[in-house]
Short mmCIF file of C-alpha atoms and ligand atoms in Angstrom, two decimals:
data_model
loop_
_atom_site.label_atom_id
_atom_site.label_comp_id
_atom_site.label_asym_id
_atom_site.label_seq_id
_atom_site.Cartn_x
_atom_site.Cartn_y
_atom_site.Cartn_z
CA MET A 20 -25.95 -43.67 -41.90
CA LYS A 21 -27.61 -40.56 -42.73
CA VAL A 22 -28.24 -39.07 -47.42
CA THR A 23 -25.80 -36.93 -45.70
CA GLU A 24 -23.01 -38.76 -44.90
CA HIS A 25 -23.24 -40.97 -47.78
CA LEU A 26 -22.78 -38.32 -49.86
CA LYS A 27 -19.55 -36.93 -48.36
CA ALA A 28 -18.44 -40.58 -48.66
CA ALA A 29 -19.60 -41.03 -51.99
CA LYS A 30 -16.61 -41.21 -54.10
CA ASP A 31 -18.75 -40.83 -57.75
CA THR A 32 -22.18 -39.43 -58.41
CA LEU A 33 -24.20 -42.13 -56.35
CA PHE A 34 -27.84 -44.18 -57.14
CA SER A 35 -30.87 -43.28 -55.48
CA PHE A 36 -34.62 -44.05 -56.00
CA GLU A 37 -37.83 -43.90 -54.60
CA ILE A 38 -41.20 -45.58 -54.51
CA LEU A 39 -44.57 -45.26 -53.37
CA PRO A 40 -46.21 -47.73 -50.88
CA PRO A 41 -48.33 -50.19 -52.47
CA LEU A 42 -52.43 -49.63 -53.43
CA LYS A 43 -54.31 -51.40 -49.50
CA GLY A 44 -54.82 -54.78 -50.28
CA LYS A 45 -50.73 -55.87 -51.87
CA SER A 46 -48.41 -57.48 -49.79
CA ILE A 47 -44.79 -56.11 -49.11
CA GLN A 48 -43.75 -58.67 -51.82
CA SER A 49 -44.93 -55.56 -54.79
CA ILE A 50 -42.20 -53.14 -52.97
CA TYR A 51 -39.47 -56.01 -53.14
CA ASP A 52 -40.56 -56.21 -56.41
CA GLY A 53 -40.14 -52.53 -57.61
CA ILE A 54 -36.87 -52.75 -55.77
CA ASP A 55 -34.97 -55.73 -56.19
CA PRO A 56 -34.03 -55.05 -60.64
CA LEU A 57 -32.07 -52.07 -58.81
CA MET A 58 -30.27 -52.96 -56.58
CA GLU A 59 -26.70 -54.42 -58.12
CA PHE A 60 -26.90 -50.56 -58.83
CA LYS A 61 -26.66 -50.02 -55.14
CA PRO A 62 -28.66 -46.97 -53.84
CA ARG A 63 -27.80 -46.23 -50.29
CA PHE A 64 -30.85 -44.85 -49.84
CA VAL A 65 -33.67 -45.32 -50.65
CA ASN A 66 -36.84 -42.80 -50.23
CA VAL A 67 -40.88 -43.70 -49.52
CA THR A 68 -43.55 -41.45 -50.13
CA TYR A 69 -46.14 -40.27 -47.66
CA HIS A 70 -49.63 -40.66 -49.75
CA ARG A 71 -52.77 -38.51 -47.82
CA GLU A 72 -55.87 -40.44 -47.15
CA GLU A 73 -58.79 -38.47 -49.35
CA PHE A 74 -61.93 -37.49 -48.03
CA ILE A 75 -65.53 -38.62 -49.85
CA TYR A 76 -69.13 -37.73 -48.89
CA LYS A 77 -71.76 -41.15 -48.95
CA GLU A 78 -75.87 -40.36 -48.88
CA ARG A 79 -77.26 -41.94 -45.17
CA GLU A 80 -80.42 -42.90 -45.44
CA ASN A 81 -81.75 -40.91 -44.30
CA GLY A 82 -80.44 -37.95 -46.77
CA LEU A 83 -77.96 -36.91 -44.43
CA LEU A 84 -74.53 -36.39 -45.42
CA GLU A 85 -71.37 -38.59 -44.23
CA LYS A 86 -67.96 -38.10 -44.49
CA ILE A 87 -66.24 -41.14 -45.38
CA ALA A 88 -61.39 -41.93 -45.11
CA ILE A 89 -60.19 -43.48 -47.56
CA ARG A 90 -56.16 -43.76 -47.37
CA LYS A 91 -55.31 -46.39 -50.06
CA ARG A 92 -51.84 -46.08 -50.01
CA PRO A 93 -50.74 -47.59 -45.96
CA GLY A 94 -48.15 -44.93 -44.18
CA THR A 95 -44.01 -46.01 -44.50
CA VAL A 96 -42.61 -46.26 -40.67
CA GLY A 97 -43.54 -49.91 -41.08
CA ILE A 98 -42.32 -50.47 -45.39
CA CYS A 99 -39.44 -48.51 -44.55
CA ALA A 100 -38.68 -50.79 -41.57
CA ALA A 101 -38.74 -54.08 -43.65
CA ILE A 102 -36.52 -52.32 -46.50
CA MET A 103 -33.51 -51.56 -44.04
CA ASN A 104 -34.08 -55.14 -42.74
CA LYS A 105 -34.23 -56.73 -46.10
CA TYR A 106 -31.67 -55.01 -47.72
CA GLN A 107 -29.48 -53.13 -45.72
CA VAL A 108 -30.08 -49.79 -46.85
CA ASP A 109 -30.99 -46.41 -44.77
CA ALA A 110 -34.67 -45.95 -45.81
CA VAL A 111 -35.84 -42.57 -46.83
CA PRO A 112 -39.97 -41.77 -45.19
CA HIS A 113 -41.57 -38.88 -46.56
CA LEU A 114 -42.81 -36.86 -43.76
CA ILE A 115 -46.08 -34.55 -44.45
CA CYS A 116 -47.64 -31.57 -42.54
CA GLY A 117 -50.71 -32.69 -44.63
CA GLY A 118 -52.91 -33.82 -42.57
CA PHE A 119 -51.16 -34.57 -39.63
CA SER A 120 -51.27 -32.66 -35.70
CA LYS A 121 -47.73 -31.92 -34.48
CA GLU A 122 -48.03 -34.20 -31.60
CA GLU A 123 -49.32 -37.21 -34.17
CA THR A 124 -45.65 -36.26 -36.18
CA GLU A 125 -43.90 -35.79 -32.81
CA ASN A 126 -45.10 -39.76 -32.74
CA ALA A 127 -44.91 -40.82 -35.96
CA LEU A 128 -41.13 -39.42 -35.75
CA ILE A 129 -40.47 -41.59 -32.06
CA ASP A 130 -41.26 -44.35 -34.53
CA LEU A 131 -38.43 -44.33 -36.80
CA GLN A 132 -36.09 -43.52 -33.76
CA PHE A 133 -37.54 -46.93 -32.91
CA LEU A 134 -37.11 -48.95 -35.23
CA GLY A 135 -33.93 -47.24 -36.80
CA ILE A 136 -34.09 -44.92 -39.46
CA ASP A 137 -32.38 -41.42 -38.79
CA ASN A 138 -33.44 -39.55 -40.91
CA VAL A 139 -37.09 -38.18 -43.18
CA LEU A 140 -37.38 -35.80 -46.11
CA ALA A 141 -39.94 -32.99 -44.44
CA LEU A 142 -42.42 -31.44 -46.89
CA ARG A 143 -45.69 -30.02 -46.98
CA GLY A 144 -47.97 -32.73 -49.03
CA ASP A 145 -50.49 -30.60 -51.53
CA SER A 146 -53.73 -30.33 -50.88
CA ILE A 147 -56.26 -33.10 -51.16
CA LYS A 148 -58.90 -33.42 -53.96
CA THR A 149 -61.21 -31.94 -51.93
CA GLU A 150 -59.69 -28.62 -51.16
CA SER A 151 -59.06 -26.35 -53.60
CA THR A 152 -55.47 -24.70 -51.15
CA PHE A 153 -53.10 -26.72 -49.06
CA ARG A 154 -54.81 -26.50 -45.62
CA PRO A 155 -53.06 -27.60 -42.31
CA HIS A 156 -53.53 -29.57 -40.00
CA LYS A 157 -55.89 -27.65 -37.06
CA PHE A 158 -53.06 -28.46 -34.48
CA GLY A 159 -50.00 -28.90 -37.86
CA HIS A 160 -47.64 -27.11 -39.30
CA ARG A 161 -48.39 -25.14 -43.09
CA PHE A 162 -44.95 -24.94 -44.25
CA ALA A 163 -42.86 -27.50 -44.81
CA VAL A 164 -40.23 -25.12 -42.99
CA GLU A 165 -42.68 -26.03 -39.84
CA LEU A 166 -42.16 -29.51 -39.78
CA ILE A 167 -38.45 -29.11 -39.87
CA GLU A 168 -37.91 -27.00 -36.45
CA GLN A 169 -39.97 -29.53 -35.66
CA VAL A 170 -37.76 -31.83 -35.79
CA VAL A 171 -34.70 -30.26 -35.50
CA GLU A 172 -36.27 -29.14 -31.64
CA ILE A 173 -36.69 -33.25 -31.30
CA ASN A 174 -33.06 -33.44 -32.01
CA LYS A 175 -32.62 -31.83 -28.98
CA GLY A 176 -34.37 -34.04 -27.51
CA ASN A 177 -37.72 -30.58 -26.71
CA TYR A 178 -40.65 -32.64 -27.03
CA MET A 179 -43.91 -31.83 -26.66
CA MET A 180 -44.90 -34.05 -24.69
CA ASP A 181 -43.30 -34.31 -20.85
CA ASP A 182 -44.45 -36.98 -19.33
CA VAL A 183 -41.60 -39.17 -20.08
CA GLN A 184 -38.45 -38.65 -20.64
CA LEU A 185 -37.27 -39.21 -24.07
CA GLU A 186 -33.60 -39.42 -25.54
CA PRO A 187 -32.79 -36.88 -28.16
CA THR A 188 -33.31 -37.78 -31.73
CA ASP A 189 -30.68 -37.62 -34.42
CA PHE A 190 -32.56 -37.00 -37.91
CA CYS A 191 -30.35 -36.75 -41.40
CA ILE A 192 -33.37 -34.55 -42.29
CA GLY A 193 -33.64 -33.75 -45.88
CA THR A 194 -36.37 -31.20 -48.18
CA ALA A 195 -37.28 -30.87 -51.30
CA GLY A 196 -36.72 -28.09 -53.94
CA TYR A 197 -38.30 -26.89 -57.08
CA PRO A 198 -35.93 -26.27 -60.28
CA GLU A 199 -39.10 -24.07 -62.55
CA LYS A 200 -40.79 -22.55 -59.76
CA HIS A 201 -43.11 -24.73 -57.10
CA PHE A 202 -46.61 -23.88 -58.09
CA GLU A 203 -47.85 -22.08 -55.81
CA ALA A 204 -44.97 -20.00 -55.37
CA MET A 205 -44.84 -15.68 -56.46
CA ASN A 206 -42.04 -16.12 -58.01
CA LEU A 207 -38.21 -18.20 -58.29
CA THR A 208 -37.35 -15.54 -56.08
CA THR A 209 -39.35 -16.47 -53.72
CA ASP A 210 -39.97 -19.27 -53.90
CA LEU A 211 -35.64 -19.74 -53.35
CA GLN A 212 -35.41 -17.26 -50.38
CA PHE A 213 -38.48 -20.00 -48.75
CA LEU A 214 -35.76 -22.90 -50.19
CA LYS A 215 -33.24 -20.14 -47.87
CA ALA A 216 -35.60 -20.99 -45.39
CA LYS A 217 -35.87 -24.01 -45.46
CA VAL A 218 -31.77 -24.84 -45.15
CA ASP A 219 -31.50 -22.71 -42.30
CA ALA A 220 -34.07 -24.08 -39.75
CA GLY A 221 -32.79 -27.42 -40.72
CA ALA A 222 -32.81 -29.17 -43.37
CA GLU A 223 -29.56 -30.53 -44.46
CA TYR A 224 -29.73 -30.31 -48.79
CA ILE A 225 -32.05 -30.93 -51.12
CA VAL A 226 -34.04 -32.93 -53.80
CA THR A 227 -35.72 -31.96 -56.38
CA GLN A 228 -38.66 -32.16 -58.28
CA MET A 229 -38.45 -33.92 -61.79
CA PHE A 230 -36.68 -31.84 -64.93
CA PHE A 231 -36.04 -33.06 -67.92
CA ASP A 232 -34.01 -29.51 -69.34
CA ASN A 233 -30.80 -29.76 -67.66
CA GLU A 234 -29.53 -26.26 -68.42
CA LYS A 235 -32.71 -25.59 -65.67
CA TYR A 236 -30.91 -27.51 -62.88
CA PHE A 237 -27.48 -25.74 -64.15
CA SER A 238 -29.22 -22.92 -63.11
CA PHE A 239 -31.24 -23.33 -60.13
CA VAL A 240 -28.69 -24.61 -58.70
CA LYS A 241 -26.76 -21.11 -59.62
CA ALA A 242 -29.52 -19.18 -57.73
CA CYS A 243 -29.61 -20.89 -54.89
CA ARG A 244 -24.93 -20.77 -54.38
CA GLU A 245 -25.80 -16.90 -55.48
CA ILE A 246 -28.40 -16.85 -52.20
CA GLY A 247 -25.84 -18.53 -50.09
CA ILE A 248 -28.09 -21.85 -49.88
CA THR A 249 -24.43 -24.12 -49.49
CA VAL A 250 -25.71 -27.03 -48.78
CA PRO A 251 -26.71 -30.71 -51.85
CA ILE A 252 -28.57 -30.20 -53.65
CA ILE A 253 -29.70 -33.88 -55.05
CA PRO A 254 -31.02 -33.76 -58.96
CA GLY A 255 -34.55 -36.05 -59.04
CA LEU A 256 -35.56 -37.89 -62.75
CA LYS A 257 -38.89 -39.40 -64.01
CA PRO A 258 -38.51 -40.93 -67.13
CA ILE A 259 -42.23 -40.55 -69.04
CA LYS A 260 -43.60 -44.21 -70.62
CA THR A 261 -46.84 -43.35 -71.62
CA LEU A 262 -48.89 -40.78 -73.42
CA GLU A 263 -50.90 -40.14 -70.70
CA HIS A 264 -47.56 -38.89 -69.22
CA ILE A 265 -46.78 -35.82 -72.16
CA THR A 266 -49.77 -33.80 -70.79
CA PHE A 267 -50.26 -35.30 -67.57
CA LEU A 268 -46.91 -34.91 -65.95
CA PRO A 269 -46.31 -31.28 -67.08
CA LYS A 270 -50.20 -30.40 -65.89
CA PHE A 271 -49.80 -32.06 -62.64
CA PHE A 272 -45.99 -31.12 -61.50
CA LYS A 273 -45.72 -28.00 -64.01
CA ILE A 274 -42.75 -28.66 -65.18
CA ASP A 275 -41.32 -28.07 -68.26
CA TYR A 276 -40.45 -29.90 -71.72
CA PRO A 277 -37.62 -28.53 -74.15
CA GLU A 278 -38.72 -28.18 -76.97
CA ALA A 279 -35.06 -30.95 -78.36
CA LEU A 280 -38.15 -34.00 -76.25
CA SER A 281 -41.25 -32.54 -77.17
CA SER A 282 -40.55 -32.66 -80.40
CA GLU A 283 -40.13 -36.06 -80.24
CA LEU A 284 -42.39 -36.72 -77.66
CA LEU A 285 -44.92 -35.14 -80.88
CA LYS A 286 -44.23 -37.95 -82.62
CA CYS A 287 -44.21 -41.18 -81.02
CA LYS A 288 -47.48 -42.93 -81.71
CA ASP A 289 -47.95 -45.44 -79.16
CA ASN A 290 -46.66 -46.50 -75.40
CA LYS A 291 -44.01 -48.76 -76.49
CA GLN A 292 -41.81 -44.97 -79.12
CA VAL A 293 -42.87 -42.98 -75.30
CA GLU A 294 -40.44 -45.43 -73.29
CA GLN A 295 -38.14 -45.99 -75.44
CA LEU A 296 -38.26 -41.94 -76.38
CA GLY A 297 -38.05 -41.72 -72.00
CA ILE A 298 -35.40 -44.19 -71.52
CA GLU A 299 -32.93 -42.86 -74.32
CA TRP A 300 -33.54 -39.06 -72.58
CA GLY A 301 -33.72 -40.40 -69.31
CA ILE A 302 -29.58 -41.92 -69.91
CA GLN A 303 -29.02 -38.56 -71.25
CA GLN A 304 -30.11 -36.12 -68.35
CA SER A 305 -28.33 -38.54 -65.79
CA LYS A 306 -25.08 -38.98 -67.88
CA GLU A 307 -24.72 -35.10 -68.37
CA LEU A 308 -25.43 -34.86 -64.56
CA LYS A 309 -22.98 -37.57 -63.31
CA GLU A 310 -20.20 -35.84 -65.25
CA ALA A 311 -20.54 -32.35 -64.00
CA GLY A 312 -20.01 -33.82 -60.84
CA VAL A 313 -23.64 -33.79 -58.84
CA PRO A 314 -23.81 -35.61 -55.87
CA CYS A 315 -26.14 -38.50 -56.40
CA ILE A 316 -28.75 -38.79 -58.55
CA HIS A 317 -32.51 -39.55 -57.17
CA TYR A 318 -34.97 -41.34 -59.77
CA TYR A 319 -38.59 -41.61 -59.60
CA THR A 320 -39.87 -45.53 -59.98
CA MET A 321 -44.02 -44.66 -59.79
CA SER A 322 -43.81 -47.63 -58.46
CA ASN A 323 -42.30 -48.89 -61.88
CA SER A 324 -38.63 -49.91 -61.58
CA THR A 325 -38.63 -51.17 -65.77
CA MET A 326 -37.52 -47.74 -67.38
CA VAL A 327 -34.71 -46.82 -64.29
CA LYS A 328 -32.94 -50.10 -64.41
CA ALA A 329 -33.18 -49.07 -68.04
CA ILE A 330 -30.95 -45.89 -67.45
CA ALA A 331 -29.08 -46.95 -64.50
CA LYS A 332 -28.02 -49.89 -66.96
CA GLU A 333 -25.67 -47.31 -68.59
CA ILE A 334 -25.13 -44.61 -65.38
CA PHE A 335 -24.06 -46.89 -62.89
P1 FAD B 428 -43.04 -25.62 -49.04
O1 FAD B 428 -41.63 -25.75 -48.68
O2 FAD B 428 -44.13 -26.04 -47.69
O3 FAD B 428 -43.35 -24.45 -49.73
C1 FAD B 428 -45.08 -24.30 -50.25
C2 FAD B 428 -44.80 -23.23 -51.18
O4 FAD B 428 -45.18 -21.46 -50.33
C3 FAD B 428 -44.32 -22.89 -51.52
O5 FAD B 428 -45.12 -22.05 -53.29
C4 FAD B 428 -43.62 -21.96 -50.94
O6 FAD B 428 -42.43 -21.01 -51.94
C5 FAD B 428 -44.08 -21.10 -50.54
N1 FAD B 428 -43.88 -21.12 -48.90
C6 FAD B 428 -42.23 -21.76 -48.00
N2 FAD B 428 -42.95 -21.00 -47.65
C7 FAD B 428 -43.73 -19.85 -46.75
C8 FAD B 428 -43.71 -19.52 -46.26
N3 FAD B 428 -43.08 -19.20 -44.80
N4 FAD B 428 -44.45 -18.32 -46.25
C9 FAD B 428 -44.75 -17.99 -48.08
N5 FAD B 428 -45.58 -18.89 -48.69
C10 FAD B 428 -43.88 -20.17 -48.35
N6 FAD B 428 -46.21 -34.88 -51.35
C11 FAD B 428 -47.09 -35.56 -50.71
O7 FAD B 428 -47.99 -35.64 -50.42
N7 FAD B 428 -46.23 -36.82 -50.26
C12 FAD B 428 -44.64 -36.64 -50.83
O8 FAD B 428 -44.64 -38.26 -49.85
C13 FAD B 428 -44.41 -36.61 -52.32
N8 FAD B 428 -42.37 -36.29 -51.44
C14 FAD B 428 -41.82 -35.03 -52.97
C15 FAD B 428 -40.41 -35.56 -53.16
C16 FAD B 428 -39.72 -34.98 -53.36
C17 FAD B 428 -39.10 -34.81 -53.64
C18 FAD B 428 -40.80 -33.06 -54.14
C19 FAD B 428 -39.95 -32.28 -54.84
C20 FAD B 428 -42.41 -33.25 -53.71
C21 FAD B 428 -42.55 -34.40 -53.04
N9 FAD B 428 -44.22 -34.06 -53.09
C22 FAD B 428 -44.58 -35.05 -51.72
C23 FAD B 428 -45.15 -32.80 -53.09
C24 FAD B 428 -45.24 -31.47 -52.77
O9 FAD B 428 -44.88 -32.22 -50.57
C25 FAD B 428 -45.32 -30.67 -52.91
O10 FAD B 428 -44.63 -30.26 -53.87
C26 FAD B 428 -45.79 -28.86 -52.29
O11 FAD B 428 -47.04 -28.73 -52.23
C27 FAD B 428 -44.57 -28.32 -51.38
O12 FAD B 428 -43.91 -29.24 -50.51
P2 FAD B 428 -43.01 -28.46 -49.41
O13 FAD B 428 -42.29 -29.54 -48.80
O14 FAD B 428 -42.01 -27.82 -51.06
O15 FAD B 428 -43.63 -27.54 -49.38
#
């Protein structure tokens, strides 16, 4: 079932979450261990992130450098199929532009359709560590909007390969939104215009980047509505877990902590105290969002379900 159908059918705020594919070498059980504790809150869908390969340069005996691709986490197609099969819950693979030619994207979509997966979250992806800015695949997409357009074309039966007869797909397409602006955007206005372009191209709902100040989400939704974005906007929440997160999350995700939170974080002496505060803050944020009638709250587990479970127990 499509994410939008779940949202339409819901009588109350839904619970959903995102998991990371396990590091290579771990078994599928490590995925299940992350999902099992959260199934009691009846998620209607579970997202699976996509992680690009990175490249390193190794010096050969002759002194020349060899470019080696390192893939730390497996792709999403098989994991999504396994999740759907085990839990009878919809899995939403993240589909990114980075590292993919259009043809490879088409093949991935054909695999997903074959496995009965009818949702995708269409993203651009970030630059890899060896690039200072995002560089698209030579035969790929520069922006998420182009990826969305490709999925829409395949939904109409317009494939790149014309040597085989393929049925139109029926993917429900989600996209990303940034209440505090995407870090590369010139300003919030242009970022919102490009977000609207993604919706106009065929994205049917938006999942936001994490935020810690609900006011940022509420004003983002208001600004979206003012420029004519009418699709559901699902807030994404991440509980802060460690002392390291205090500086890592703002640095990596380009988000701010509200002062009420930063003043409490400054008092934390160890990870345990941060974790406790993270849970309390997550509960408070979730309660307010639920009271405001958001369609769903989406939690970033980052492969750790303990904190999300502690929050969900109070909310769902
Ligand atoms: P886009 O919508 O393409 O936007 C990228 C930037 O370009 C923005 O600044 C935008 O304003 C600008 N822009 C857009 N269109 C145009 C245009 N036509 N001309 C000029 N500028 C334009 N990354 C992963 O690698 N794997 C994941 O699984 C993953 N999951 C995510 C899930 C969520 C919910 C979110 C919020 C992010 C996720 N990301 C993931 C990170 C995401 O890939 C990065 O934030 C990336 O830098 C931008 O992706 P996007 O889809 O928002 O890009």
